[in-house]
PDB file of C-alpha atoms in Angstrom:
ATOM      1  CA  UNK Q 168     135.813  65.761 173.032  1.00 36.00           C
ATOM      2  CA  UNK Q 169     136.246  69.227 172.172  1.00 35.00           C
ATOM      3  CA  UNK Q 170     139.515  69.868 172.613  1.00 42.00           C
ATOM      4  CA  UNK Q 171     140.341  66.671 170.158  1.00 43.00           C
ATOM      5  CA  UNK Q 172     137.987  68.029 167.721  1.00 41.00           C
ATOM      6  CA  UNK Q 173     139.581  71.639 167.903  1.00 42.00           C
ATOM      7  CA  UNK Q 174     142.992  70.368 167.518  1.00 50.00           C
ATOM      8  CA  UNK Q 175     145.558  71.839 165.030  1.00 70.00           C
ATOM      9  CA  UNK Q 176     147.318  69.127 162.815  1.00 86.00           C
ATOM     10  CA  UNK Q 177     150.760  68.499 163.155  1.00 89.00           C
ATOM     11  CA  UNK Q 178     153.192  69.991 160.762  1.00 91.00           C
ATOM     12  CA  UNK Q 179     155.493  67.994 158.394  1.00 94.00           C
ATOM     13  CA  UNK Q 180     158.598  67.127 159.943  1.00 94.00           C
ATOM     14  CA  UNK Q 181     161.328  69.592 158.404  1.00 95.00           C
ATOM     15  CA  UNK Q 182     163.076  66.678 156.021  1.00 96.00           C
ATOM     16  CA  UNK Q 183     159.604  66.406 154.473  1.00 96.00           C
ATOM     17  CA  UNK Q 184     158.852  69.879 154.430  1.00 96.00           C
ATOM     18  CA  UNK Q 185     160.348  70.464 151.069  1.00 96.00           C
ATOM     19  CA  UNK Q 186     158.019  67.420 149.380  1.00 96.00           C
ATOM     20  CA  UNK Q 187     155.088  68.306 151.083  1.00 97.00           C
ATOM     21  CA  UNK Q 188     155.487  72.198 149.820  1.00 96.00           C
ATOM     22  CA  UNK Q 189     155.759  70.806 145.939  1.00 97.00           C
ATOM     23  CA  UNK Q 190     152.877  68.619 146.517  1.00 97.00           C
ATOM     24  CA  UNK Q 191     150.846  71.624 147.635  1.00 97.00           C
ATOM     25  CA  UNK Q 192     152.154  73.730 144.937  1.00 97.00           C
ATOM     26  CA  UNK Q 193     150.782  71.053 142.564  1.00 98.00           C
ATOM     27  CA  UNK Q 194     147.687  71.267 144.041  1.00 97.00           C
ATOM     28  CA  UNK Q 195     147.057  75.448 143.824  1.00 97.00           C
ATOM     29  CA  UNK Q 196     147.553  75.068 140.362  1.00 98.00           C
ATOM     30  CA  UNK Q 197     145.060  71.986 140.197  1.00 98.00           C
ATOM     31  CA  UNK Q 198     142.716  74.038 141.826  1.00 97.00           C
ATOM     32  CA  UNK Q 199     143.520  77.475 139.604  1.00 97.00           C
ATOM     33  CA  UNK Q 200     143.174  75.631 136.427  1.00 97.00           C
ATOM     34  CA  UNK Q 201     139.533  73.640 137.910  1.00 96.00           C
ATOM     35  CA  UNK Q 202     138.294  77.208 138.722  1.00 93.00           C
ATOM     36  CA  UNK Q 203     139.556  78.269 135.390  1.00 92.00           C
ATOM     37  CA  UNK Q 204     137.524  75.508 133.978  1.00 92.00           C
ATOM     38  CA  UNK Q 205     140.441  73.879 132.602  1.00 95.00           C
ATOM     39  CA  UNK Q 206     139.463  70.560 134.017  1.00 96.00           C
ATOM     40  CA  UNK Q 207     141.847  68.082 131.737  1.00 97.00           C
ATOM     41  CA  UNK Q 208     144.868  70.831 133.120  1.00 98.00           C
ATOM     42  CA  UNK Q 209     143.677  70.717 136.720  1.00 98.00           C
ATOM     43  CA  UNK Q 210     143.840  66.713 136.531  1.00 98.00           C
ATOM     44  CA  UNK Q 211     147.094  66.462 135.629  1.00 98.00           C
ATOM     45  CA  UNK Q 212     148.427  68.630 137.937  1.00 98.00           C
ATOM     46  CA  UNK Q 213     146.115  66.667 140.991  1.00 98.00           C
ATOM     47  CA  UNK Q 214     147.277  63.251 139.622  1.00 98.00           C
ATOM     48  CA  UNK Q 215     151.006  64.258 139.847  1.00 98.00           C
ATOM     49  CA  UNK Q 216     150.078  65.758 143.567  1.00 98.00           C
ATOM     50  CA  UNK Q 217     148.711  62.042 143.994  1.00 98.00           C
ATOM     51  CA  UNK Q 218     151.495  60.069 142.313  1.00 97.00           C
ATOM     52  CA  UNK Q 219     154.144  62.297 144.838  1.00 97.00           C
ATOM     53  CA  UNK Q 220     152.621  60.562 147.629  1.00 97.00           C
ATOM     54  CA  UNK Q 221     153.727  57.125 147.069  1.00 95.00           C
ATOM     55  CA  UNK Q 222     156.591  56.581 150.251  1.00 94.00           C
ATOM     56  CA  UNK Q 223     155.903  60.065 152.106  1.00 96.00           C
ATOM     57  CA  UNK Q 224     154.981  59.346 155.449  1.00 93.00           C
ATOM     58  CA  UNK Q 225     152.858  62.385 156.722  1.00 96.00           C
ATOM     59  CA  UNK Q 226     148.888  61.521 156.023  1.00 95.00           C
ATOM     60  CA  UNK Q 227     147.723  65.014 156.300  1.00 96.00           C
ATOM     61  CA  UNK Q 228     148.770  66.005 152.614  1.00 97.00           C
ATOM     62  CA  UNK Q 229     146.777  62.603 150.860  1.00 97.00           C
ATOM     63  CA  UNK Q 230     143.584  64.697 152.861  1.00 97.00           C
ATOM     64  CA  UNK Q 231     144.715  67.814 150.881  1.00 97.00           C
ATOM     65  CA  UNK Q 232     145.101  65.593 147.498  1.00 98.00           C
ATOM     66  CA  UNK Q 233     141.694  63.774 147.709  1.00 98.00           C
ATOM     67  CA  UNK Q 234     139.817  66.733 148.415  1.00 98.00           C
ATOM     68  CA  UNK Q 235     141.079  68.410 145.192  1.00 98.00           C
ATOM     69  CA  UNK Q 236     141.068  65.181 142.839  1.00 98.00           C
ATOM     70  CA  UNK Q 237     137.346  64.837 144.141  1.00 98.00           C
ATOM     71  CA  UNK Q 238     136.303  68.330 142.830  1.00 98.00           C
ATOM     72  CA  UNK Q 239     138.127  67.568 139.599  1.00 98.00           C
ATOM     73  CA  UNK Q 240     136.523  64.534 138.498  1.00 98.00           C
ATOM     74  CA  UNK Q 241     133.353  65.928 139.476  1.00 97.00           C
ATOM     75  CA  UNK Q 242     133.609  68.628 136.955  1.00 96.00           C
ATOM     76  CA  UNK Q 243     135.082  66.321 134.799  1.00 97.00           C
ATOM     77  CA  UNK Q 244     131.575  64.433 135.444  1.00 96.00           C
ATOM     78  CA  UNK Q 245     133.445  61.440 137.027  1.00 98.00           C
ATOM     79  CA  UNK Q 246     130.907  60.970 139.441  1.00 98.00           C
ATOM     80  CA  UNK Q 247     132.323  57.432 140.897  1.00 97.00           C
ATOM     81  CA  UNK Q 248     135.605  58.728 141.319  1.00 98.00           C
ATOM     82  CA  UNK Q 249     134.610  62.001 142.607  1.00 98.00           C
ATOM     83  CA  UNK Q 250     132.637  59.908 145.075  1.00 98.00           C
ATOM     84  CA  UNK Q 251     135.201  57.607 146.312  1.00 98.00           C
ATOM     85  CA  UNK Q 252     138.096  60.241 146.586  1.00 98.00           C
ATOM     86  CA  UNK Q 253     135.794  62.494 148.944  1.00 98.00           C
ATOM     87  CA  UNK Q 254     134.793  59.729 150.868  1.00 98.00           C
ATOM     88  CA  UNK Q 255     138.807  59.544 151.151  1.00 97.00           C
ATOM     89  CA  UNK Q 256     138.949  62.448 152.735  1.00 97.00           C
ATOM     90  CA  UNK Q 257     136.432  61.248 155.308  1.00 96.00           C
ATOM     91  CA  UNK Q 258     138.265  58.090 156.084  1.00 96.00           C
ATOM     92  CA  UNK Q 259     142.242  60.243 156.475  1.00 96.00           C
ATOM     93  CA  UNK Q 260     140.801  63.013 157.663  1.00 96.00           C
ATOM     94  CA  UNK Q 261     138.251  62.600 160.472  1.00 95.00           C
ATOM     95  CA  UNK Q 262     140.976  60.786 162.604  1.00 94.00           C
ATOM     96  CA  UNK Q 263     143.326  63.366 162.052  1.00 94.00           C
ATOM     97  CA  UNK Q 264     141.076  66.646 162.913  1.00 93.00           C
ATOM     98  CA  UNK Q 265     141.280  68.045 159.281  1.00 95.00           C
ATOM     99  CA  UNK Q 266     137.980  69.125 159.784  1.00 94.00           C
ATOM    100  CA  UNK Q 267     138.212  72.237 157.505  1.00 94.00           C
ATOM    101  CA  UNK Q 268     139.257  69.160 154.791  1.00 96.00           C
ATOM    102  CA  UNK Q 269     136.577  66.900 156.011  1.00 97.00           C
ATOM    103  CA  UNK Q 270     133.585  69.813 155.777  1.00 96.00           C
ATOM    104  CA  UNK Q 271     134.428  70.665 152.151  1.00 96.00           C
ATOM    105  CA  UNK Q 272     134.012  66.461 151.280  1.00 97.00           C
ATOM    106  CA  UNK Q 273     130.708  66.428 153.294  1.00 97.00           C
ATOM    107  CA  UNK Q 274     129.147  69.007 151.052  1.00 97.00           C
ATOM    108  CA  UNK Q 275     131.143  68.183 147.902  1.00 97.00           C
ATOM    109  CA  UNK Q 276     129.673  64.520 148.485  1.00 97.00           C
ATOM    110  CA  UNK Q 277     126.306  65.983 148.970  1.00 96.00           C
ATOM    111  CA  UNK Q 278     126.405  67.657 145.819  1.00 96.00           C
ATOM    112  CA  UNK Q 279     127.967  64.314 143.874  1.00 98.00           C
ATOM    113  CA  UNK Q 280     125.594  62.045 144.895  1.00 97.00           C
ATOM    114  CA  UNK Q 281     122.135  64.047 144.987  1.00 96.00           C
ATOM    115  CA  UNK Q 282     122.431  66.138 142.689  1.00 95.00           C
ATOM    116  CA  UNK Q 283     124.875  64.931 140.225  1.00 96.00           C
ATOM    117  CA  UNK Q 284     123.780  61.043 140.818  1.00 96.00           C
ATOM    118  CA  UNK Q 285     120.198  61.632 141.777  1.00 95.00           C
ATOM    119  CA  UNK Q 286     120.697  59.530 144.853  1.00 96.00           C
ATOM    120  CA  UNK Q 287     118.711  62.243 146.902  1.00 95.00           C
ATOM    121  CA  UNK Q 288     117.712  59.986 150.375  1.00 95.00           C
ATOM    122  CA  UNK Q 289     121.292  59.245 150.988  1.00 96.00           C
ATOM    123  CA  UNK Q 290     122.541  62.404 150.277  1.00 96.00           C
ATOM    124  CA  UNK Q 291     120.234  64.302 152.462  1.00 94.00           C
ATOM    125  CA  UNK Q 292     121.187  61.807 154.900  1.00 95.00           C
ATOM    126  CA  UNK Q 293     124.600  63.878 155.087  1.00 96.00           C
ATOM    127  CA  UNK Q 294     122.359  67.251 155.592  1.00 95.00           C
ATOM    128  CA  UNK Q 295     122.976  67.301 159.502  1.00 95.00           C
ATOM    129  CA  UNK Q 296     126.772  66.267 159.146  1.00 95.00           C
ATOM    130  CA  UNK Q 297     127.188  69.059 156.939  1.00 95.00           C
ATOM    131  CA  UNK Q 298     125.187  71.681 158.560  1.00 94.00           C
ATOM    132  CA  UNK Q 299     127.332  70.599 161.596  1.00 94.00           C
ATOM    133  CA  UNK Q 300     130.735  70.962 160.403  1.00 95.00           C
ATOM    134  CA  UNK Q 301     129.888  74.190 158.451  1.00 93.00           C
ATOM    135  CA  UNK Q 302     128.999  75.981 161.691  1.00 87.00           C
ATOM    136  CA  UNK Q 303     128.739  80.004 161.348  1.00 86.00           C
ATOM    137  CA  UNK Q 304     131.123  79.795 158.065  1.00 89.00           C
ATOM    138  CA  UNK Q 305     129.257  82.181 156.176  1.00 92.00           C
ATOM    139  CA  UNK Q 306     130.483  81.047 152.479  1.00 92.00           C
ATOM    140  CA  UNK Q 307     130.915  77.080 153.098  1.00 95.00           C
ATOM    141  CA  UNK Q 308     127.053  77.642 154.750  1.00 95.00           C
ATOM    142  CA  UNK Q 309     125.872  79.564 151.192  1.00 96.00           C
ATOM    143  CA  UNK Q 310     127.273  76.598 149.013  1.00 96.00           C
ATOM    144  CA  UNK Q 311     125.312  74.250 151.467  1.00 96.00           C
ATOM    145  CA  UNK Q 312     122.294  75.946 151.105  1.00 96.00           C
ATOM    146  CA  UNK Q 313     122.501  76.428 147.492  1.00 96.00           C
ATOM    147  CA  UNK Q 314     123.009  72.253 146.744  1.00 96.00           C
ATOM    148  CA  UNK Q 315     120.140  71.932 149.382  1.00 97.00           C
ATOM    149  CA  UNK Q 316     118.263  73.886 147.032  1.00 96.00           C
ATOM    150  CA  UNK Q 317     119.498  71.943 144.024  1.00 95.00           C
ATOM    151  CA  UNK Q 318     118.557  69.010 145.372  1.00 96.00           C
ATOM    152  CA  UNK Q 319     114.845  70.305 146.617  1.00 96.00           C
ATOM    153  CA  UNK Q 320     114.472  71.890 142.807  1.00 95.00           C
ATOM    154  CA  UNK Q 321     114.906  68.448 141.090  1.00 94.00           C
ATOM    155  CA  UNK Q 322     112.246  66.456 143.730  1.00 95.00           C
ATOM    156  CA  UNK Q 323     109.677  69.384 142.739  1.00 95.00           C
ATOM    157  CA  UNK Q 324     109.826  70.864 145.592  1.00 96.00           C
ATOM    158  CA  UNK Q 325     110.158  74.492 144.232  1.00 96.00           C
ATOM    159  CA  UNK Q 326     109.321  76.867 147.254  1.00 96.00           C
ATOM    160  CA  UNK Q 327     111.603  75.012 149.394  1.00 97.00           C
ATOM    161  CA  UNK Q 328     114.495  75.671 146.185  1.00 97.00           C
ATOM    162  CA  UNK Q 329     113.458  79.079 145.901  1.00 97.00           C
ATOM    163  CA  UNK Q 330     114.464  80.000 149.535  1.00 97.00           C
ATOM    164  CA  UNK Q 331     117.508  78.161 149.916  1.00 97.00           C
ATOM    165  CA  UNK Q 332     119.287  79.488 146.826  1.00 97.00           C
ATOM    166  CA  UNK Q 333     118.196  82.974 147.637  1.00 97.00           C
ATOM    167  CA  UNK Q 334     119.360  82.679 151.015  1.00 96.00           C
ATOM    168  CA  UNK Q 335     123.164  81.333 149.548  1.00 96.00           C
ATOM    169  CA  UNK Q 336     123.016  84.772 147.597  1.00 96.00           C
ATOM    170  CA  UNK Q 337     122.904  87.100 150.340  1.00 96.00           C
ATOM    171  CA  UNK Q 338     124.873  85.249 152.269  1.00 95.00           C
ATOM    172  CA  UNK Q 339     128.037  84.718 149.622  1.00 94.00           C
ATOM    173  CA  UNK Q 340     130.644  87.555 149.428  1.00 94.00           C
ATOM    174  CA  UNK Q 341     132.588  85.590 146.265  1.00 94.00           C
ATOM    175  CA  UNK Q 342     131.130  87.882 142.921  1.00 95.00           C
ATOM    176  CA  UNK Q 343     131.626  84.547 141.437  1.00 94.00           C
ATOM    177  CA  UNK Q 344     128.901  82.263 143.423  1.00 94.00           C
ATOM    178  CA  UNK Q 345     127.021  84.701 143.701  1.00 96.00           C
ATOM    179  CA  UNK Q 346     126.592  84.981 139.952  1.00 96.00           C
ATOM    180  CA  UNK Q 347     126.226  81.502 139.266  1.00 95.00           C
ATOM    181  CA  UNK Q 348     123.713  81.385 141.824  1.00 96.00           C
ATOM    182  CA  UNK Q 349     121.614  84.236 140.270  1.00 97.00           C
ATOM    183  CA  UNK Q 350     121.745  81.204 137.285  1.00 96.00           C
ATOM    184  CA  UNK Q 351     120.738  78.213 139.980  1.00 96.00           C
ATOM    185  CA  UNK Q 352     117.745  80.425 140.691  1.00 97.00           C
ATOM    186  CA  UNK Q 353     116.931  81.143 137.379  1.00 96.00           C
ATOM    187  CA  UNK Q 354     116.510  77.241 136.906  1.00 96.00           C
ATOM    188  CA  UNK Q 355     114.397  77.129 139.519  1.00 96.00           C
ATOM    189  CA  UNK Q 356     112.134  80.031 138.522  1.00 96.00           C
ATOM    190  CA  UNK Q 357     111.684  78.135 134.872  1.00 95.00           C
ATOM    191  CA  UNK Q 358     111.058  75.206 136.592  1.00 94.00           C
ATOM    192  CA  UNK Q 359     107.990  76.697 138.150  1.00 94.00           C
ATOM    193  CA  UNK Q 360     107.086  78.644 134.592  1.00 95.00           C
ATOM    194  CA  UNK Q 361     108.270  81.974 135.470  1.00 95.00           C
ATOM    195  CA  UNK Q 362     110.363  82.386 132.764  1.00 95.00           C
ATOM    196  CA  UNK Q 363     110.151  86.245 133.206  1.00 94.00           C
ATOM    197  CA  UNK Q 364     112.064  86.260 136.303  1.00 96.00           C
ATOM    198  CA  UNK Q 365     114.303  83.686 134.882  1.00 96.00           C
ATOM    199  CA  UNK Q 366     115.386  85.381 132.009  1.00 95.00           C
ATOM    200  CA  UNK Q 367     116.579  88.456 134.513  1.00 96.00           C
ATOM    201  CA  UNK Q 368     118.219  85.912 136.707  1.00 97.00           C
ATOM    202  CA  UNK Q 369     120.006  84.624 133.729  1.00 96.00           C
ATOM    203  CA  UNK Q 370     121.254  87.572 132.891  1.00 95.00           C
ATOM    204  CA  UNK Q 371     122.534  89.034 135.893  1.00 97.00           C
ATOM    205  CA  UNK Q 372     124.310  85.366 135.484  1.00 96.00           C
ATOM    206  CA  UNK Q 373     125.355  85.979 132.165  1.00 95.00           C
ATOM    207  CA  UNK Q 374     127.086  89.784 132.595  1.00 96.00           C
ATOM    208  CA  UNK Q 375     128.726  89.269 135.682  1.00 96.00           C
ATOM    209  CA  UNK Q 376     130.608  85.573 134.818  1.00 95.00           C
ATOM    210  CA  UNK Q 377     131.532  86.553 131.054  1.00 94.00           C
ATOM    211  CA  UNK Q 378     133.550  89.847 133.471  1.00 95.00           C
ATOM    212  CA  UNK Q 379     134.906  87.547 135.384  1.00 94.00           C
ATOM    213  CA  UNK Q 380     136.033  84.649 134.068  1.00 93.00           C
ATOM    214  CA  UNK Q 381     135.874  85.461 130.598  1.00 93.00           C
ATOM    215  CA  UNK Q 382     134.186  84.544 127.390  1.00 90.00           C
ATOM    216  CA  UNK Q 383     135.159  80.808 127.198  1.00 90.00           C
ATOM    217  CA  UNK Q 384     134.853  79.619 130.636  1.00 92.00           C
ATOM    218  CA  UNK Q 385     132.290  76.482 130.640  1.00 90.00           C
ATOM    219  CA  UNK Q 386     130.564  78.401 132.984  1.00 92.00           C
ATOM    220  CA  UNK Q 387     129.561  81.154 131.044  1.00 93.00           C
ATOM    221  CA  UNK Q 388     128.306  78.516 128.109  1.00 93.00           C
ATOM    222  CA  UNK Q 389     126.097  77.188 130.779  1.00 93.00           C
ATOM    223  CA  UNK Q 390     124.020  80.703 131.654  1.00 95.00           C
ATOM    224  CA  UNK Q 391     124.202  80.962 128.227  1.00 94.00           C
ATOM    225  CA  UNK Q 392     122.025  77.764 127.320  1.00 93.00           C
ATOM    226  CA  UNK Q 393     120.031  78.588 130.412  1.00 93.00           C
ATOM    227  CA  UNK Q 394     119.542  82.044 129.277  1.00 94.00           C
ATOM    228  CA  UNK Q 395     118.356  80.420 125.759  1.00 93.00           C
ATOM    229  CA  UNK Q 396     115.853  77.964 127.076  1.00 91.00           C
ATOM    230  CA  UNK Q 397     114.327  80.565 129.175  1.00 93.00           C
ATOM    231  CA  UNK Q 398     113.305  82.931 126.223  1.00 91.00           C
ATOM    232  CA  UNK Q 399     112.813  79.793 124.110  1.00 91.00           C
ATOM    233  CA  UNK Q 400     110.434  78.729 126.658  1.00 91.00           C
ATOM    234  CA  UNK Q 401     108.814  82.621 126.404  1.00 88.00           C
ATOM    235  CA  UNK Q 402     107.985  82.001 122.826  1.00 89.00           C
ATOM    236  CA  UNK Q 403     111.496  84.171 121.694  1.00 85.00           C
ATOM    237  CA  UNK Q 404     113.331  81.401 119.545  1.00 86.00           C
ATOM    238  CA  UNK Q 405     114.373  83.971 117.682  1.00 86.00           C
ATOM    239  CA  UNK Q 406     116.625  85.331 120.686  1.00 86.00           C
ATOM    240  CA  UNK Q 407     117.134  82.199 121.744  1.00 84.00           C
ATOM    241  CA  UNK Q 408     118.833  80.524 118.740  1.00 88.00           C
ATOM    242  CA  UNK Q 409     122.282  82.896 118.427  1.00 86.00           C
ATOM    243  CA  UNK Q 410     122.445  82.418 122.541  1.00 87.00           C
ATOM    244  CA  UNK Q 411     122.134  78.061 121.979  1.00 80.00           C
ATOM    245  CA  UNK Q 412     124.816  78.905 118.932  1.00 87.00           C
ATOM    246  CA  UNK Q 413     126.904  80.602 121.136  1.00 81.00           C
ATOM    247  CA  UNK Q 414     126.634  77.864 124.098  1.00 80.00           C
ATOM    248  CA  UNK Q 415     128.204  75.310 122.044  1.00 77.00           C
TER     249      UNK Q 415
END
């Protein structure tokens, strides 16, 4: 009923406060270092969050933990383990009411296995879960629409790509995703041979990530490639190679 779903979840009891506070400290710096794209970091700190659970009896913080080792093996390309932690989350979660927890798996998952595993019928089958939980959540409703559009890009289906990911743009306020999704689009406007657009996509992509996270953030070695192919693909190699050098 509703007033199960909107429930808050119950605080640790105070003699576990203390444990459950270092656990959560482990994971902000798990998910610092992922978003620093410091992956190998980010995984230690998430597998001592996980190991610190062994004999703590309050379930809510293994939600919390499963959630973050999910995103890290994913961008550690882990793809199994990514997939089984996030379905974690699902199983702790869901009877507890983390629903906040339980949204973030749903489209995590979605991202894992279409678009990561290429399993695209099962993970549109999560679509309506997802669009559920997200609700009006402007930002968790962007990233949904921009994996939608992922996953529509790789079955062809370019128009329906096109939309989605520029609807995520306007509708993130993070100068991060919005950048990477001026890249996502990019992709999709080479996919279609507009390589013109692209290239400005990639670009946008290109100035705004390398200002904020920085020269050597994966991230910014990915626009970069994308950038490359793009003018590659316009007949520029000669642009193109120092960009590919660069990437690497």
């Amino acid at each position: 009923d509703v007033e199960a779903l909107s429930a808050e979840v119950e605080p640790p009891p105070p003699e576990l406060e203390p444990a459950v506070a270092a656990i959560r400290e482990d994971l902000a710096e798990a998910a610092t270092r992922r978003r620093a794209g410091a992956y190998e970091a980010a995984l230690v700190a998430a597998t001592r969050a996980e190991a610190a659970l062994e004999g703590l009896a309050y379930e809510p913080i293994a939600t919390e933990v499963f959630l973050e080792l999910g995103q890290v093996h994913n961008e550690l390309g882990r793809y199994e383990d990514a997939e089984r932690e996030l379905n974690e989350v699902w199983r702790r979660g869901a009877p507890l009411h983390q629903w906040d927890a339980v949204r973030d798996a749903t489209i995590h998952l979605l991202y894992v296995v279409g678009i990561q595993q290429g399993r695209y019928t099962e993970a549109l089958m999560l679509e309506s879960v997802a669009r559920g939980l997200v609700g009006d959540d402007a930002e968790t409703s962007a990233t949904l629409l921009s994996y939608l559009g992922m996953i529509a890009g790789d079955r062809g289906d370019y128009d329906t790509a096109e939309r989605y990911v520029r609807d995520a743009i306007t509708q993130y306020d993070d100068p991060r995703e919005i950048a990477i999704e001026h890249d996502v689009l990019g992709g999709v406007l080479q996919a279609q041979g507009r390589y013109a657009e692209a290239e400005a996509e990639h670009r946008v992509a290109l100035t705004e990530l390398r200002e904020i996270l920085g020269p050597e953030h994966p991230a910014v070695a990915e626009v970069l490639s994308n950038l490359a192919l793009a003018l590659h693909r316009r007949g520029n190699a000669e642009a193109a190679e120092p960009l590919f050098r660069e990437a690497l």
